[in-house]
Short mmCIF file of C-alpha atoms in Angstrom, two decimals:
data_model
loop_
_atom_site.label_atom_id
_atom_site.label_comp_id
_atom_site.label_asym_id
_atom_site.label_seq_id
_atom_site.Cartn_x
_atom_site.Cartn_y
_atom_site.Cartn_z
CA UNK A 779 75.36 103.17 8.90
CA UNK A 780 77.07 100.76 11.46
CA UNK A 781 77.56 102.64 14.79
CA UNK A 782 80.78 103.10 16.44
CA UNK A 783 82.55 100.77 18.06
CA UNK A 784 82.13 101.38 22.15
CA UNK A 785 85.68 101.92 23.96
CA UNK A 786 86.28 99.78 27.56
CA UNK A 787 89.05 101.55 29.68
CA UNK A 788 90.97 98.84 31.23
CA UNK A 789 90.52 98.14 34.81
CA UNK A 790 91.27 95.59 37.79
CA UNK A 791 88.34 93.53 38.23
CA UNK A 792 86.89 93.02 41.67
CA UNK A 793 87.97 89.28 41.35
CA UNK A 794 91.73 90.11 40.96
CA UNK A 795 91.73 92.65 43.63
CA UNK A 796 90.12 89.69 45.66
CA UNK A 797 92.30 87.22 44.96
CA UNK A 798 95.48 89.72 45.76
CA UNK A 799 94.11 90.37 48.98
CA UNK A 800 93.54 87.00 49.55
CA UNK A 801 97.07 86.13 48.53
CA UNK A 802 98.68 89.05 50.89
CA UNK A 803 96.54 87.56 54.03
CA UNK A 804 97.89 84.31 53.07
CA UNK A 805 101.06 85.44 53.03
CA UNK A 806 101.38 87.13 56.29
CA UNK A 807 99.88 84.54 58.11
CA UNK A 808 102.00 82.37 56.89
CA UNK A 809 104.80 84.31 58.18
CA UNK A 810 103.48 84.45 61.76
CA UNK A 811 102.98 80.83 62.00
CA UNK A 812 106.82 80.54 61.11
CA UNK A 813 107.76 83.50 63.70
CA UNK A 814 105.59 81.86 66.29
CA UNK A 815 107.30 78.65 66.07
CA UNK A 816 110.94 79.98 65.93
CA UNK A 817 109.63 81.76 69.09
CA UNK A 818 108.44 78.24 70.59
CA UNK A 819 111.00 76.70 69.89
CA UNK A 820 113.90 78.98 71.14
CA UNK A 821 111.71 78.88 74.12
CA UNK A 822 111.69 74.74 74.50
CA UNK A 823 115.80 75.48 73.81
CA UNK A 824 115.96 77.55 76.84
CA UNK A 825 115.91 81.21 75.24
CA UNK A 826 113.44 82.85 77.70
CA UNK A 827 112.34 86.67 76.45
CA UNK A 828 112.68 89.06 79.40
CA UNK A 829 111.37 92.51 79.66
CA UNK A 830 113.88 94.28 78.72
CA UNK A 831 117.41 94.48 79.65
CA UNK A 832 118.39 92.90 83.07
CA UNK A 833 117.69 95.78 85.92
CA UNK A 834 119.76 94.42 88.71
CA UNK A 835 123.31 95.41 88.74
CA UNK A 836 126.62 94.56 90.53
CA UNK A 837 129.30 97.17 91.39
CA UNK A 838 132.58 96.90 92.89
CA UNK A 839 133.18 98.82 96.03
CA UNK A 840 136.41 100.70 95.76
CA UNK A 841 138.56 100.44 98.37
CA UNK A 842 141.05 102.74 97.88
CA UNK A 843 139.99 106.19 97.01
CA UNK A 844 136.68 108.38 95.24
CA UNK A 845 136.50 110.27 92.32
CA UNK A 846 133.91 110.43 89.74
CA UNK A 847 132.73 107.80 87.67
CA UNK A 848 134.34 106.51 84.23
CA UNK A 849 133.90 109.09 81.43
CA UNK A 850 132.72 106.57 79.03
CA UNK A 851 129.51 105.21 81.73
CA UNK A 852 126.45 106.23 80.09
CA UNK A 853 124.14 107.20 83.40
CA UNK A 854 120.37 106.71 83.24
CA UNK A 855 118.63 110.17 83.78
CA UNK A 856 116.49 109.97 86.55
CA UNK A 857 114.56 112.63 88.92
CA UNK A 858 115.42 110.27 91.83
CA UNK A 859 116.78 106.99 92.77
CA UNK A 860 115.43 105.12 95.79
CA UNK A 861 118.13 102.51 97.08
CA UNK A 862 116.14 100.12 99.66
CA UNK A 863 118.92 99.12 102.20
CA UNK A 864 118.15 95.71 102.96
CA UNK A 865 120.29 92.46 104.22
CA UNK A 866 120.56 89.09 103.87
CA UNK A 867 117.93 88.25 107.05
CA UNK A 868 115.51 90.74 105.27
CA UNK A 869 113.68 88.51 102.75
CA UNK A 870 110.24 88.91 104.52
CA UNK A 871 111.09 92.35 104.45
CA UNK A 872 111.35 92.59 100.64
CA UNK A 873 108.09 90.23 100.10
CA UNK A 874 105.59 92.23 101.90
CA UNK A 875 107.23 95.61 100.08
CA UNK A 876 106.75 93.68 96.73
CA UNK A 877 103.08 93.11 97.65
CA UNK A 878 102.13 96.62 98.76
CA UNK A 879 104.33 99.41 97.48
CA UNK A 880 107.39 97.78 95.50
CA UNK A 881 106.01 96.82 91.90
CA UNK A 882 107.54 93.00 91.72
CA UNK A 883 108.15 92.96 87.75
CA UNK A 884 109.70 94.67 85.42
CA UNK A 885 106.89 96.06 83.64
CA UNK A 886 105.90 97.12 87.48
CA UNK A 887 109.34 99.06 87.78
CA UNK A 888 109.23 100.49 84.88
CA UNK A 889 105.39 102.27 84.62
CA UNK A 890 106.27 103.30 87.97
CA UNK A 891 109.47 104.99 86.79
CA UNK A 892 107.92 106.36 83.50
CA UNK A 893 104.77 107.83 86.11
CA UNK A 894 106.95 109.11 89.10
CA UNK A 895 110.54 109.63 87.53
CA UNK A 896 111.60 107.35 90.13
CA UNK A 897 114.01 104.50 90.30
CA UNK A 898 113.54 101.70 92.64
CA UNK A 899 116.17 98.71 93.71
CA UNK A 900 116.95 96.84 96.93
CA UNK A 901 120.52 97.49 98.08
CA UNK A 902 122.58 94.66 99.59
CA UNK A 903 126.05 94.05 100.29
CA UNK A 904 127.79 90.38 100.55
CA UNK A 905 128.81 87.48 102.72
CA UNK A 906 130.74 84.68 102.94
CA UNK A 907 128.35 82.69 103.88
CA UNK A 908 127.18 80.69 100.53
CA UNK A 909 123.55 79.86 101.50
CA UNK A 910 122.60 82.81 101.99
CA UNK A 911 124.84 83.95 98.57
CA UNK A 912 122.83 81.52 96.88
CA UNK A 913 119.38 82.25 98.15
CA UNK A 914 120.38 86.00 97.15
CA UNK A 915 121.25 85.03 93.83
CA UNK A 916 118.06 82.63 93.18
CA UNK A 917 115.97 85.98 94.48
CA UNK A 918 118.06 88.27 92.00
CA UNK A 919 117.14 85.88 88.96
CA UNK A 920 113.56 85.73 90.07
CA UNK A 921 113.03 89.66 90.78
CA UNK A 922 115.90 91.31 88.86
CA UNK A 923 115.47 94.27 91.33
CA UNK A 924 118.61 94.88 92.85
CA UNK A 925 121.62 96.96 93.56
CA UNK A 926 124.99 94.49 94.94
CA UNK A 927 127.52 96.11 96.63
CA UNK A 928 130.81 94.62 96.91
CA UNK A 929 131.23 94.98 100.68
CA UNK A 930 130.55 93.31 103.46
CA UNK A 931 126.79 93.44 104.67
CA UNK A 932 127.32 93.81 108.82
CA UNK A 933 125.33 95.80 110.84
CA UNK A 934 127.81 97.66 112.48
CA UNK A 935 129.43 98.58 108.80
CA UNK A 936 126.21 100.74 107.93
CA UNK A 937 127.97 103.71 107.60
CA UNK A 938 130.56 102.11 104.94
CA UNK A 939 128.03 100.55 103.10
CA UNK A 940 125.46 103.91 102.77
CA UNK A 941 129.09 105.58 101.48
CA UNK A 942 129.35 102.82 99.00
CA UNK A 943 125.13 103.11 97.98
CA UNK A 944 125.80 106.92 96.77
CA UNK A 945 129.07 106.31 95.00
CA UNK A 946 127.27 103.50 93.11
CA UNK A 947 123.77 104.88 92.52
CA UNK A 948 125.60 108.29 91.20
CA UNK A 949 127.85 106.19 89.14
CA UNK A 950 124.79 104.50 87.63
CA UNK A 951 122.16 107.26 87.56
CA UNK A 952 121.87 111.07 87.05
CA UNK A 953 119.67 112.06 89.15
CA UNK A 954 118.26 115.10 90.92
CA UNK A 955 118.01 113.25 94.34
CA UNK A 956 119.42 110.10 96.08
CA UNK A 957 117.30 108.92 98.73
CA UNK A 958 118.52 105.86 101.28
CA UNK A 959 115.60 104.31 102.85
CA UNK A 960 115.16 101.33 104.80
CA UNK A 961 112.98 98.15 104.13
CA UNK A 962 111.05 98.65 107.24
CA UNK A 963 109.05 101.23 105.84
CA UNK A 964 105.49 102.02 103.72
CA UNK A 965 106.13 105.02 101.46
CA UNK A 966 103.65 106.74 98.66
CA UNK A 967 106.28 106.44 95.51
CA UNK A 968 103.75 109.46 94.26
CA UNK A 969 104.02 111.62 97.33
CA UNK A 970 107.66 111.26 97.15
CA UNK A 971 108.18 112.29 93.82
CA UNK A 972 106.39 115.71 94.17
CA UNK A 973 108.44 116.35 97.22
CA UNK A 974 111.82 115.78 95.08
CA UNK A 975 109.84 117.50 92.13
CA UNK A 976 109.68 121.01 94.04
CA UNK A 977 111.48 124.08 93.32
CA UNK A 978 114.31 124.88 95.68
CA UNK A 979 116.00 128.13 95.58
CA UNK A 980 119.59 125.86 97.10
CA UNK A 981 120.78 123.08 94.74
CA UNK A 982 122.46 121.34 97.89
CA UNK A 983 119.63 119.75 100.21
CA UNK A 984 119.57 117.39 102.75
CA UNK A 985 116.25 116.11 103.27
CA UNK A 986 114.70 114.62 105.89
CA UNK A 987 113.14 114.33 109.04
CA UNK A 988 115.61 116.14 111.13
CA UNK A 989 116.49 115.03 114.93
CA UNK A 990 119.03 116.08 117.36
CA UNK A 991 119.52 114.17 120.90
CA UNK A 992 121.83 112.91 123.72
CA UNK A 993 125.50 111.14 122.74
CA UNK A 994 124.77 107.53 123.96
CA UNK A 995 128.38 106.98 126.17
CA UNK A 996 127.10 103.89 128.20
CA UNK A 997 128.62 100.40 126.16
CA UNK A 998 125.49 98.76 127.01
CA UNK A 999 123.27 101.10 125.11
CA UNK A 1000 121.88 99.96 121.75
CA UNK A 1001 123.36 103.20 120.31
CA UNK A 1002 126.64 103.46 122.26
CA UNK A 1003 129.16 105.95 119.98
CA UNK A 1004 132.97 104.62 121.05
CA UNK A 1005 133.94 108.31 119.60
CA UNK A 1006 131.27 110.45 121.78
CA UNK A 1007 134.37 112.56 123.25
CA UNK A 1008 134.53 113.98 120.11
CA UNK A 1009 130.81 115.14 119.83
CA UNK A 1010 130.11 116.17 122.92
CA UNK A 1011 127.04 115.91 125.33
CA UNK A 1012 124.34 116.47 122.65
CA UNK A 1013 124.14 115.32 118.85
CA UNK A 1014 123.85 117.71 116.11
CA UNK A 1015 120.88 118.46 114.03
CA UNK A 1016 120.47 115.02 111.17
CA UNK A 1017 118.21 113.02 109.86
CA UNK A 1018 116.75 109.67 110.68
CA UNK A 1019 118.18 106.73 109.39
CA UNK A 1020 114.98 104.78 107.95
CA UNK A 1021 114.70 107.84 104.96
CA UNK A 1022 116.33 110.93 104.09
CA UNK A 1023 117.80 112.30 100.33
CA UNK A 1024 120.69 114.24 99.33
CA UNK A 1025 120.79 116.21 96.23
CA UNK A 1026 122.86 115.52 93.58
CA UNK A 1027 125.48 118.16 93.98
CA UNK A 1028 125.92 116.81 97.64
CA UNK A 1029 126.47 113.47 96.74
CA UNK A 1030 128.89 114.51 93.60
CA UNK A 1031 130.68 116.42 96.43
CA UNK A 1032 131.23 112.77 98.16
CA UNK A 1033 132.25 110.80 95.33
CA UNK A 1034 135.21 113.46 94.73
CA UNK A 1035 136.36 112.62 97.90
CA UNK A 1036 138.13 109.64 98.98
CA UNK A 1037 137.05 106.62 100.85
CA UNK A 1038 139.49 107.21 103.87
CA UNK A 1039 138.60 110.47 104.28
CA UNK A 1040 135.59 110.56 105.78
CA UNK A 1041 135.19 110.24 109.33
CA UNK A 1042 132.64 107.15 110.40
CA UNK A 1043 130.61 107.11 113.56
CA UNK A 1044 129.24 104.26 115.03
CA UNK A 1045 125.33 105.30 113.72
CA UNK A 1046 124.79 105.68 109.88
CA UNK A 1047 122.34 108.27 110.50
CA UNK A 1048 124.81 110.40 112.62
CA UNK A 1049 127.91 109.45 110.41
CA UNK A 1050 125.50 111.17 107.28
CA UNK A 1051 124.70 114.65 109.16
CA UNK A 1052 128.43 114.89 110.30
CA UNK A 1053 128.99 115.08 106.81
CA UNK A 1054 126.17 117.24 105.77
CA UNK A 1055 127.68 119.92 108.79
CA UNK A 1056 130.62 120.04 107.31
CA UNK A 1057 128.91 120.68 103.94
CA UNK A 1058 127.09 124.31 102.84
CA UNK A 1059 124.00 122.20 102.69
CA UNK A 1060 120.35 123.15 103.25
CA UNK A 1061 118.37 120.89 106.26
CA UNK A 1062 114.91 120.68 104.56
CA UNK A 1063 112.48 118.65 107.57
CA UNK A 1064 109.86 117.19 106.95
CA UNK A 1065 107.86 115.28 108.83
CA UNK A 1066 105.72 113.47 106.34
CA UNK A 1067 108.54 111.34 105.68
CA UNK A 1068 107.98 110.26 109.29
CA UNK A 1069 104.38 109.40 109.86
CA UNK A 1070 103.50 107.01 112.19
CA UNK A 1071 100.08 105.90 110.19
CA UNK A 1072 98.87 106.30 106.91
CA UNK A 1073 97.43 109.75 106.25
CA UNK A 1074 96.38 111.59 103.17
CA UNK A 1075 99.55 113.60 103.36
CA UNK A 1076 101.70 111.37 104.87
CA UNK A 1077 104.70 109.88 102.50
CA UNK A 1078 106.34 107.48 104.07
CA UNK A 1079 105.16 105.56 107.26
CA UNK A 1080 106.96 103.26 109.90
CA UNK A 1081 107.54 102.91 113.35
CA UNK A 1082 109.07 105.86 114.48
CA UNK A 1083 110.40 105.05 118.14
CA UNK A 1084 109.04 106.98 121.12
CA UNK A 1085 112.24 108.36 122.30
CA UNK A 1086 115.19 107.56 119.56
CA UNK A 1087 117.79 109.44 121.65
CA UNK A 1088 115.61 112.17 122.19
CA UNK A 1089 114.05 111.46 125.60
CA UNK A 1090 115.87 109.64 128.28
CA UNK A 1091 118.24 106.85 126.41
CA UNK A 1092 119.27 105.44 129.43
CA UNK A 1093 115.86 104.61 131.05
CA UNK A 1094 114.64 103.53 127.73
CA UNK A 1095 117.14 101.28 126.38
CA UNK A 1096 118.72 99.83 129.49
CA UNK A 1097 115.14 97.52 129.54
CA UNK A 1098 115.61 96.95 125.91
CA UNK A 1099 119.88 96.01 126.14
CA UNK A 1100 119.09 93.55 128.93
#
């Protein structure tokens, strides 16, 4: 009796399932060879691939009045944005920050926002001279870390242009702090952010190392104030000028109020507290935001003068204005 016919179950073959795989490899490499050409190519045509979107940004100082920022602005949520007032004689400045504490890329910024909550960008204001316009602008397309002000960068228009920082950085960022500092300084990004990071029972701080001193009435002084009849013999208690922060209910307090309506003093850092007395605001000091060397607490280090109105101004700077 002839036996029964043995049944096969159909299956792929280990050849086919080769040769597929073989054919899908193909296939994708192909398909990066083409990609990486198109990419070489749109490179030799003058398409260069940044890091993201473009991080410096220009606003337009408004001369007329406040008020909050358009409805429509979509504002990047920070925990705190550092604006580093510089000017236009300051590139030094900016070069040795970009080789110690200031990341100088993009992908720099941006791990050190995604690891602090911090924002980081050089403020400046403009000139008419145009050599110095156009060395800005070749250092903007090189670093792409800045915040332009349209306003005059002068010296003695501090106070106008640290007005015109706030109303800019609020405008552009929701944050829980705003913190002015100068480029003259060596600060611990890290340290900073737990300070902002803290829990504080008052949502309206003023932060800072805190100071108070003699009105400087002699014209020769470096820090002469035309309008000392109005403050008196002594200044009140404020911050230094090289780094302090204002919470962001104070600063939403000074966008709602117009330009004009705020009283400027000669000193930025004493044009700032006269605003913060006449706001219900809390003086936090702290004095780690004034080190004069690097500790393992300190957070941000520079030359803190010996007397800074708070000795004897006119022993100490009538050397220095001669």
């Amino acid at each position: 009796m002839p036996s029964s016919p043995k049944l096969f179950h159909a299956r792929p073959s280990s050849y086919i399932r080769r040769s597929t795989a073989l054919i899908l490899c193909l296939l994708i490499g192909l398909s990066g060879l083409a990609f990486g050409l198109l990419a070489i190519s749109r490179h030799g045509l003058g398409y260069d691939c940044k890091v993201g979107k473009p991080l410096s940004v220009s606003v337009r100082w408004d001369k007329t009045g406040g008020g909050s920022p358009d409805e429509g602005l979509k504002r990047h949520k920070v925990m705190g944005f550092v604006g580093i007032q510089t000017g236009f004689g300051s590139a030094g400045r900016r070069a040795a920050l970009r080789r110690t504490w200031f990341p100088s890329s993009h992908e720099g910024l941006h791990r050190l926002e995604r690891s602090t909550g911090l924002v980081f960008r050089f403020v400046i204001g403009q000139t008419s001279d145009p050599s110095k316009m156009s060395e800005l602008k070749k250092e903007v397309a090189k670093f792409d870390d800045f915040l332009l002000l349209d306003i005059e960068e002068e010296y003695s228009k501090l106070p106008y242009k640290t007005l015109a920082f706030f109303k800019a950085a609020y405008a552009l960022y929701d944050s829980d702090f705003y913190v002015k500092a100068d480029d003259d300084i060596y600060l611990r990004p890290d340290r900073l952010s737990l300070l902002l990071a803290k829990d504080r029972s008052h949502s309206q701080t003023y932060l800072g190392c805190m100071k108070k001193g003699p009105v400087f009435t002699d014209p020769k002084l470096k820090w002469y104030e035309p309008l000392s009849h109005m403050l008196g013999k002594e200044y009140f208690l404020h911050a230094y000028g090289p780094i302090y922060a204002l919470s962001a209910d104070v600063v939403s307090s000074l966008v709602a109020l117009k330009n004009n309506s705020f009283r400027m003093f000669s000193n930025e850092d004493v044009t700032i507290g006269s605003w913060m007395l006449a706001m219900n605001v809390t003086h936090e000091d702290n004095r780690k935001l004034c080190a004069a060397e690097c500790t393992q607490s300190s957070i941000a280090v520079w030359d803190i003068p010996k007397c800074s109105g708070l000795c004897n101004p006119v022993e100490e700077d009538a050397g220095a204005s001669q």
